[in-house]
Coordinates of C-alpha atoms in Angstrom, one line a residue:
X749 CA -44.8 24.0 -210.2
X750 CA -44.9 23.4 -206.5
X751 CA -45.3 26.3 -204.1
X752 CA -44.4 25.0 -200.6
X753 CA -46.3 27.8 -198.8
X754 CA -49.2 28.7 -201.0
X755 CA -51.5 25.9 -199.7
X756 CA -50.7 26.6 -196.0
X757 CA -53.9 26.9 -193.9
X758 CA -56.2 25.3 -196.4
X759 CA -58.4 22.7 -194.9
X760 CA -61.0 20.5 -196.8
X761 CA -64.2 20.2 -194.6
X762 CA -66.2 17.4 -196.0
X763 CA -69.7 16.2 -195.1
X764 CA -68.9 12.7 -193.8
X765 CA -72.2 11.3 -195.0
X766 CA -71.5 12.2 -198.6
X767 CA -68.4 10.0 -198.5
X768 CA -68.3 6.3 -199.3
X769 CA -66.0 4.0 -197.4
X770 CA -62.3 4.1 -198.4
X771 CA -62.7 7.3 -200.4
X772 CA -64.7 5.6 -203.0
X773 CA -67.5 7.2 -205.2
X774 CA -71.3 6.9 -205.5
X775 CA -71.0 7.8 -209.3
X776 CA -71.2 4.6 -211.4
X777 CA -68.6 4.2 -214.2
X778 CA -69.8 5.1 -217.7
X779 CA -71.8 2.3 -219.5
X780 CA -72.5 4.2 -222.7
X781 CA -70.9 3.9 -226.2
X782 CA -68.9 7.0 -226.9
X783 CA -69.2 6.6 -230.6
X784 CA -72.9 6.5 -230.7
X785 CA -75.3 9.3 -231.2
X786 CA -75.8 11.5 -227.9
X787 CA -77.8 14.5 -226.8
X788 CA -75.6 17.6 -226.5
X789 CA -74.0 18.3 -223.1
X790 CA -71.8 20.9 -221.5
X791 CA -69.0 19.9 -219.4
X792 CA -67.6 22.3 -217.0
X793 CA -63.9 22.3 -216.1
X794 CA -62.2 24.4 -213.6
X795 CA -58.5 25.1 -213.7
X796 CA -55.9 27.5 -212.3
X797 CA -54.8 28.7 -215.8
X798 CA -54.9 32.3 -216.7
X799 CA -53.7 33.9 -220.0
X800 CA -51.6 33.2 -222.0
X801 CA -51.8 29.6 -220.9
X802 CA -55.5 29.6 -220.6
X803 CA -56.0 30.2 -224.3
X804 CA -53.3 27.7 -225.1
X805 CA -55.0 25.1 -223.0
X806 CA -58.3 25.8 -225.0
X807 CA -56.6 24.7 -228.2
X808 CA -56.6 21.3 -226.9
X809 CA -60.0 21.4 -225.5
X810 CA -61.1 22.4 -229.1
X811 CA -59.5 19.3 -230.2
X812 CA -61.5 17.2 -227.7
X813 CA -64.8 18.9 -229.1
X814 CA -63.7 17.9 -232.5
X815 CA -63.6 14.3 -231.4
X816 CA -66.8 14.5 -229.5
X817 CA -68.9 17.0 -231.1
X818 CA -71.9 16.5 -228.9
X819 CA -69.7 17.7 -225.9
X820 CA -69.0 21.3 -225.3
X821 CA -66.4 22.3 -222.7
X822 CA -66.9 25.3 -220.6
X823 CA -63.4 26.1 -219.3
X824 CA -63.3 28.3 -216.2
X825 CA -59.8 29.5 -215.4
X826 CA -58.2 31.4 -212.5
X827 CA -59.9 28.9 -209.8
X828 CA -57.9 28.5 -206.7
X829 CA -57.9 25.3 -204.5
X830 CA -60.2 27.1 -202.1
X831 CA -62.7 27.6 -205.0
X832 CA -62.9 24.0 -205.8
X833 CA -63.0 22.7 -202.3
X834 CA -65.8 25.2 -201.4
X835 CA -67.8 24.1 -204.5
X836 CA -67.4 20.5 -203.6
X837 CA -68.7 21.2 -200.1
X838 CA -71.6 23.3 -201.2
X839 CA -72.7 20.5 -203.7
X840 CA -72.1 22.7 -206.9
X841 CA -68.7 21.4 -208.1
X842 CA -67.5 21.5 -211.7
X843 CA -67.6 18.3 -213.7
X844 CA -63.9 18.3 -214.1
X845 CA -61.3 19.8 -211.8
X846 CA -57.7 20.5 -212.8
X847 CA -55.3 21.5 -209.9
X848 CA -51.7 22.8 -210.0
X849 CA -49.7 20.1 -208.0
X850 CA -50.6 16.9 -206.4
X851 CA -50.3 17.8 -202.7
X852 CA -54.0 17.4 -202.2
X853 CA -54.5 14.0 -203.9
X854 CA -54.3 11.9 -200.6
X855 CA -56.9 14.4 -199.1
X856 CA -59.2 14.0 -202.0
X857 CA -58.8 10.2 -202.3
X858 CA -59.4 9.3 -198.8
X859 CA -62.3 11.5 -198.3
X860 CA -64.1 10.9 -201.5
X861 CA -64.0 14.5 -202.4
X862 CA -62.8 13.3 -205.9
X863 CA -64.3 10.1 -207.1
X864 CA -62.3 7.0 -207.6
X865 CA -61.3 6.5 -211.1
X866 CA -60.5 2.8 -210.9
X867 CA -63.9 1.7 -211.9
X868 CA -63.8 3.9 -214.9
X869 CA -60.4 2.7 -216.0
X870 CA -61.5 -1.0 -215.6
X871 CA -64.7 -0.3 -217.4
X872 CA -62.7 1.0 -220.4
X873 CA -60.2 -2.0 -220.0
X874 CA -57.4 0.5 -219.6
X875 CA -54.1 -0.7 -218.0
X876 CA -53.0 2.7 -216.8
X877 CA -49.7 1.5 -215.5
X878 CA -48.7 0.7 -219.3
X879 CA -49.5 4.3 -220.2
X880 CA -48.3 6.4 -217.3
X881 CA -45.0 6.0 -215.4
X882 CA -45.6 4.4 -211.9
X883 CA -44.3 7.4 -210.1
X884 CA -46.9 9.8 -211.6
X885 CA -49.7 7.3 -210.7
X886 CA -48.3 7.3 -207.1
X887 CA -48.6 11.0 -206.5
X888 CA -52.1 11.2 -208.0
X889 CA -53.5 8.3 -205.8
X890 CA -53.7 7.0 -202.3
X891 CA -53.8 3.6 -200.6
X892 CA -55.3 2.0 -203.9
X893 CA -57.6 4.9 -204.8
X894 CA -56.8 6.5 -208.1
X895 CA -58.9 9.8 -207.6
X896 CA -56.8 11.8 -210.0
X897 CA -54.7 11.2 -213.0
X898 CA -51.5 13.1 -214.0
X899 CA -52.0 15.7 -216.8
X900 CA -48.6 17.4 -217.4
X901 CA -45.8 17.6 -214.9
X902 CA -42.8 19.5 -213.8
X903 CA -39.4 17.9 -213.5
X904 CA -36.6 19.6 -211.6
X905 CA -33.0 19.7 -212.9
X906 CA -29.8 22.0 -213.1
X907 CA -29.4 24.9 -215.2
X908 CA -25.8 26.2 -215.5
X909 CA -24.2 28.9 -217.3
X910 CA -21.7 27.3 -219.9
X911 CA -19.6 30.6 -220.3
X912 CA -19.0 30.8 -216.6
X913 CA -18.1 27.1 -216.5
X914 CA -15.7 27.4 -219.4
X915 CA -14.1 30.7 -217.7
X916 CA -13.4 28.5 -214.5
X917 CA -12.2 25.4 -216.4
X918 CA -15.2 23.4 -215.3
X919 CA -15.8 20.8 -218.0
X920 CA -19.0 19.2 -216.9
X921 CA -21.9 19.8 -214.6
X922 CA -21.8 18.7 -211.0
X923 CA -23.2 15.2 -210.3
X924 CA -22.9 15.0 -206.5
X925 CA -23.5 17.4 -203.6
X926 CA -19.8 17.7 -203.0
X927 CA -19.1 18.6 -206.6
X928 CA -21.9 21.0 -206.3
X929 CA -20.4 22.9 -203.5
X930 CA -16.9 22.8 -205.0
X931 CA -18.3 24.4 -208.4
X932 CA -20.3 27.0 -206.6
X933 CA -17.4 28.2 -204.7
X934 CA -15.3 28.4 -207.8
X935 CA -18.0 30.3 -209.6
X936 CA -19.1 32.8 -207.1
X937 CA -17.7 36.2 -207.7
X938 CA -17.3 38.9 -205.0
X939 CA -17.3 42.7 -204.8
X940 CA -14.4 44.6 -203.5
X941 CA -16.5 45.0 -200.3
X942 CA -17.0 41.3 -199.9
X943 CA -20.6 41.2 -201.0
X944 CA -21.7 38.7 -203.7
X945 CA -21.6 40.0 -207.2
X946 CA -22.4 36.6 -208.8
X947 CA -23.6 33.6 -206.8
X948 CA -22.3 30.1 -208.0
X949 CA -25.4 28.7 -206.4
X950 CA -28.0 29.8 -203.9
X951 CA -28.8 27.1 -201.3
X952 CA -31.2 29.2 -199.2
X953 CA -34.6 27.7 -198.5
X954 CA -36.4 30.8 -199.8
X955 CA -34.5 31.2 -202.8
X956 CA -36.5 30.5 -206.0
X957 CA -36.8 26.7 -206.3
X958 CA -34.0 25.7 -203.9
X959 CA -36.5 24.6 -201.3
X960 CA -37.2 21.6 -203.4
X961 CA -33.8 20.1 -202.2
X962 CA -35.6 19.8 -198.7
X963 CA -38.1 17.3 -200.1
X964 CA -35.3 14.7 -199.7
X965 CA -35.6 13.3 -203.3
X966 CA -31.9 13.6 -204.1
X967 CA -30.5 12.1 -201.0
X968 CA -33.5 9.4 -200.5
X969 CA -34.7 10.7 -197.2
X970 CA -38.1 9.3 -196.3
X971 CA -40.8 11.4 -194.6
X972 CA -42.8 8.7 -193.0
X973 CA -42.2 5.2 -191.6
X974 CA -44.7 2.2 -192.3
X975 CA -46.7 3.0 -189.3
X976 CA -47.3 6.7 -190.7
X977 CA -45.1 8.3 -188.2
X978 CA -42.8 11.2 -189.3
X979 CA -39.1 10.2 -189.6
X980 CA -37.4 13.6 -189.4
X981 CA -35.8 12.4 -186.1
X982 CA -35.1 8.8 -186.9
X983 CA -34.0 8.8 -190.5
X984 CA -30.5 9.9 -190.4
X985 CA -30.5 11.1 -194.2
X986 CA -32.6 14.2 -192.8
X987 CA -29.9 15.3 -190.6
X988 CA -27.2 14.7 -193.0
X989 CA -29.1 16.6 -195.6
X990 CA -29.9 19.7 -193.5
X991 CA -26.2 19.7 -192.1
X992 CA -24.8 19.7 -195.6
X993 CA -27.1 22.4 -196.7
X994 CA -26.2 24.6 -193.8
X995 CA -22.5 24.0 -194.4
X996 CA -23.0 25.0 -197.9
X997 CA -25.0 28.3 -197.0
X998 CA -22.3 29.0 -194.2
X999 CA -19.4 28.5 -196.7
X1000 CA -20.9 31.4 -199.1
X1001 CA -22.2 33.5 -196.1
X1002 CA -25.8 33.4 -194.8
X1003 CA -25.9 37.2 -194.6
X1004 CA -24.2 37.7 -197.9
X1005 CA -26.6 35.4 -199.6
X1006 CA -29.6 37.0 -197.9
X1007 CA -28.4 40.5 -198.9
X1008 CA -27.5 39.3 -202.5
X1009 CA -31.1 37.8 -202.8
X1010 CA -32.8 40.9 -201.7
X1011 CA -30.6 43.0 -204.2
X1012 CA -31.5 41.0 -207.2
X1013 CA -35.2 41.5 -206.4
X1014 CA -36.3 38.7 -204.0
X1015 CA -38.8 36.2 -204.7
X1016 CA -40.8 38.3 -207.2
X1017 CA -37.8 38.2 -209.6
X1018 CA -38.4 34.6 -210.3
X1019 CA -41.2 35.2 -212.6
X1020 CA -40.0 38.1 -214.6
X1021 CA -37.2 39.0 -217.0
X1022 CA -35.0 39.9 -214.0
X1023 CA -34.6 36.2 -212.7
X1024 CA -31.2 35.8 -211.7
X1025 CA -29.9 32.9 -213.8
X1026 CA -31.3 34.5 -216.8
X1027 CA -29.5 37.8 -216.1
X1028 CA -26.2 36.0 -215.5
X1029 CA -26.3 36.8 -211.6
X1030 CA -26.3 33.2 -210.7
X1031 CA -24.2 30.6 -212.3
X1032 CA -26.3 27.5 -211.4
X1033 CA -29.8 27.0 -210.5
X1034 CA -32.2 24.2 -209.5
X1035 CA -35.4 24.8 -211.6
X1036 CA -38.0 23.2 -213.6
X1037 CA -38.5 22.6 -217.2
X1038 CA -40.7 25.7 -217.6
X1039 CA -37.4 27.8 -217.3
X1040 CA -36.6 27.0 -220.8
X1041 CA -39.7 28.5 -222.1
X1042 CA -39.1 31.6 -219.9
X1043 CA -35.7 32.0 -221.3
X1044 CA -37.1 32.0 -224.8
X1045 CA -40.1 34.1 -224.0
X1046 CA -38.0 36.8 -222.3
X1047 CA -35.2 36.5 -225.1
X1048 CA -32.5 36.0 -222.4
X1049 CA -29.1 35.8 -223.9
X1050 CA -27.7 33.6 -221.2
X1051 CA -25.6 30.7 -222.5
X1052 CA -26.6 27.7 -220.8
X1053 CA -27.2 24.0 -220.7
X1054 CA -29.4 21.8 -218.5
X1055 CA -28.6 18.5 -216.6
X1056 CA -30.0 16.3 -213.9
X1057 CA -29.6 18.0 -210.3
X1058 CA -26.8 16.4 -208.4
X1059 CA -27.5 13.7 -205.8
X1060 CA -26.1 12.9 -202.4
X1061 CA -22.5 11.5 -202.6
X1062 CA -23.4 8.1 -201.4
X1063 CA -26.1 7.8 -204.3
X1064 CA -23.7 8.7 -207.2
X1065 CA -24.9 5.7 -209.0
X1066 CA -28.4 7.1 -209.2
X1067 CA -27.5 10.4 -210.9
X1068 CA -30.1 11.2 -213.4
X1069 CA -33.1 10.9 -211.2
X1070 CA -34.9 13.9 -209.8
X1071 CA -38.0 15.4 -208.5
X1072 CA -41.3 15.2 -210.5
X1073 CA -44.9 16.3 -209.8
X1074 CA -47.3 18.5 -211.5
X1075 CA -51.0 18.9 -212.5
X1076 CA -53.7 16.5 -211.6
X1077 CA -57.1 16.0 -213.0
X1078 CA -60.2 14.5 -211.7
X1079 CA -64.0 14.4 -211.3
X1080 CA -65.2 16.1 -207.9
X1081 CA -67.9 14.2 -205.9
X1082 CA -71.3 15.5 -206.9
X1083 CA -70.4 16.2 -210.6
X1084 CA -73.5 16.3 -212.8
X1085 CA -72.1 15.0 -216.1
X1086 CA -69.8 12.2 -215.0
X1087 CA -69.9 10.2 -218.3
X1088 CA -68.9 13.1 -220.4
X1089 CA -66.6 14.3 -217.7
X1090 CA -64.7 10.8 -217.7
X1091 CA -64.2 11.2 -221.4
X1092 CA -62.5 14.7 -221.0
X1093 CA -60.3 13.4 -218.2
X1094 CA -59.2 10.5 -220.0
X1095 CA -58.5 12.5 -223.1
X1096 CA -56.3 15.2 -221.4
X1097 CA -54.4 12.6 -219.2
X1098 CA -54.1 9.6 -221.3
X1099 CA -54.5 10.6 -225.1
X1100 CA -51.1 10.8 -226.7
X1101 CA -52.0 13.6 -229.2
X1102 CA -53.5 15.9 -226.4
X1103 CA -50.6 15.2 -223.9
X1104 CA -48.0 16.0 -226.7
X1105 CA -49.8 19.2 -227.8
X1106 CA -50.3 20.5 -224.2
X1107 CA -46.5 19.8 -223.5
X1108 CA -45.6 21.7 -226.7
X1109 CA -47.9 24.7 -226.0
X1110 CA -47.3 25.0 -222.3
X1111 CA -43.7 24.1 -222.0
X1112 CA -44.4 21.4 -219.4
X1113 CA -43.5 17.7 -219.3
X1114 CA -46.2 15.4 -220.8
X1115 CA -47.1 12.5 -218.6
X1116 CA -47.5 9.3 -220.8
X1117 CA -44.7 7.2 -222.1
X1118 CA -45.8 7.8 -225.7
X1119 CA -46.0 11.6 -225.4
X1120 CA -42.7 11.7 -223.9
X1121 CA -41.3 10.6 -227.3
X1122 CA -42.7 13.7 -228.9
X1123 CA -40.2 14.6 -231.6
X1124 CA -40.9 18.4 -231.1
X1125 CA -40.1 18.2 -227.4
X1126 CA -37.2 15.8 -227.7
X1127 CA -35.6 18.0 -230.4
X1128 CA -34.9 20.7 -227.8
X1129 CA -31.7 19.3 -225.9
X1130 CA -32.5 21.8 -222.9
X1131 CA -36.0 20.4 -222.6
X1132 CA -35.2 16.7 -223.4
X1133 CA -33.1 16.7 -220.1
X1134 CA -36.4 17.0 -218.2
X1135 CA -38.2 14.3 -220.3
X1136 CA -35.5 12.0 -219.1
X1137 CA -35.7 13.0 -215.6
X1138 CA -39.3 12.3 -215.7
X1139 CA -39.1 8.9 -217.0
X1140 CA -36.3 7.8 -214.7
X1141 CA -37.6 4.9 -212.4
X1142 CA -36.1 6.5 -209.4
X1143 CA -37.6 9.9 -209.8
X1144 CA -40.5 10.9 -207.6
X1145 CA -42.4 13.1 -205.4
X1146 CA -42.4 13.5 -201.6
X1147 CA -44.8 11.1 -199.7
X1148 CA -48.2 12.6 -199.9
X1149 CA -50.9 12.4 -197.0
X1150 CA -54.1 13.7 -196.1
X1151 CA -52.1 16.6 -194.4
X1152 CA -51.4 18.1 -197.9
X1153 CA -48.7 20.7 -197.5
X1154 CA -48.8 21.0 -193.8
X1155 CA -45.8 18.7 -193.1
X1156 CA -43.7 20.6 -195.8
X1157 CA -44.9 23.9 -194.3
X1158 CA -43.6 23.0 -190.9
X1159 CA -40.4 21.8 -192.2
X1160 CA -39.8 25.1 -194.0
X1161 CA -40.7 27.1 -190.8
X1162 CA -38.1 25.1 -188.9
X1163 CA -35.3 25.2 -191.5
X1164 CA -35.7 28.9 -191.9
X1165 CA -34.5 29.1 -188.0
X1166 CA -31.9 26.5 -188.4
X1167 CA -30.1 28.0 -191.4
X1168 CA -30.2 31.4 -189.9
X1169 CA -28.3 29.9 -186.8
X1170 CA -31.2 30.0 -184.3
X1171 CA -31.4 26.3 -183.6
X1172 CA -29.1 25.2 -181.0
X1173 CA -29.5 21.5 -181.4
X1174 CA -30.5 20.0 -184.7
X1175 CA -31.6 16.6 -183.3
X1176 CA -33.8 18.2 -180.8
X1177 CA -35.2 20.5 -183.4
X1178 CA -35.9 17.4 -185.6
X1179 CA -37.6 15.5 -182.9
X1180 CA -39.9 18.6 -182.2
X1181 CA -40.6 19.0 -185.9
X1182 CA -41.6 15.2 -186.1
X1183 CA -43.9 15.5 -183.1
X1184 CA -45.5 18.5 -184.7
X1185 CA -46.3 16.6 -187.8
X1186 CA -47.5 13.6 -185.9
X1187 CA -49.9 15.7 -183.9
X1188 CA -51.2 17.3 -187.1
X1189 CA -51.7 13.9 -188.5
X1190 CA -53.7 12.8 -185.5
X1191 CA -56.0 15.9 -185.5
X1192 CA -56.6 14.9 -189.5

């Protein structure tokens, strides 16, 4: 899942002499026969996983070892982005790196910090676009360099309380922004003192996953123009989105929403049994596919269904698409066992059995066309919604650049002021925001 602020301030300081032109790699593609006899080798893979997911992931790594018995996988979990970047800079990287979220893919691809996998794909005669949806390849590559592959993803949709819907006579989930606002107003319940008892929807930037709205996926707002300049001040879809979101917040009451959020436990409540949708304190929520597993694991009794998240009114015909983006896997520059590392990357990212098993164990969306048809995953109607969102050709992730999350962090900072009523002129604010992003891009 994507955290818009967790990566703030992280920079990648690479030794220029170690990079090849265009972000390529000095590591040659494999030339060996994987089915032949080989000397034993240990491949080190670093990931962000901790228990219980760490042990679950190891089940699939054991499957890999059974297929390639001469390769032992040393899986080191709980590794941060900083850990991986520091290891690359010091010349002591793992053979394989697995990162949570694709925000650094452009940085890695353009600098050569992760090796270009195109020569490996070509050497193995793999037409990766026939295996992986194009949108997932876009967020794991940059300007023709495919330095990573997707290996599980998130997809964002709408969770809604069916009992609350029925009580208010709402027969179907909202499909457009206007319908979302109308339903949220109907579903919001107030205490005698006017404070919020049950929120129909919480459109605050800092509420759980509501910040994902501001990536512009559901209203087709573009982050950059063809010349690489920020379009916050020139693409009118941004001002339309933010004005709509602010009017939504104002309709429910900024202060009331803020107090409600604090009373239900704030941001920390998202990841425990007190999560507001699971306890019936929020009627509708933007969330990822993982919430279905949380609802089961915490034995929540919430009566619910899932659906694609609503789109802007002028994009009603595109309803069903959504934001996607998740784990990426690659080979860091300087890896010692690149041949065996490629076998592991290829297995985790492109093998149907591995992707299906990972999806079943971890409750995330698998990232190949074949694994998206896994009968275990498709049998769950709640989860199947997110499989359909992932494969929708109009689904995608925000534009990725070597800035990583710096542009999104600047946007979040600006919007926190705007939604609180501390920005006098939206257009002037957007021009300043665009200038800040462009200056960051120039600094590199």
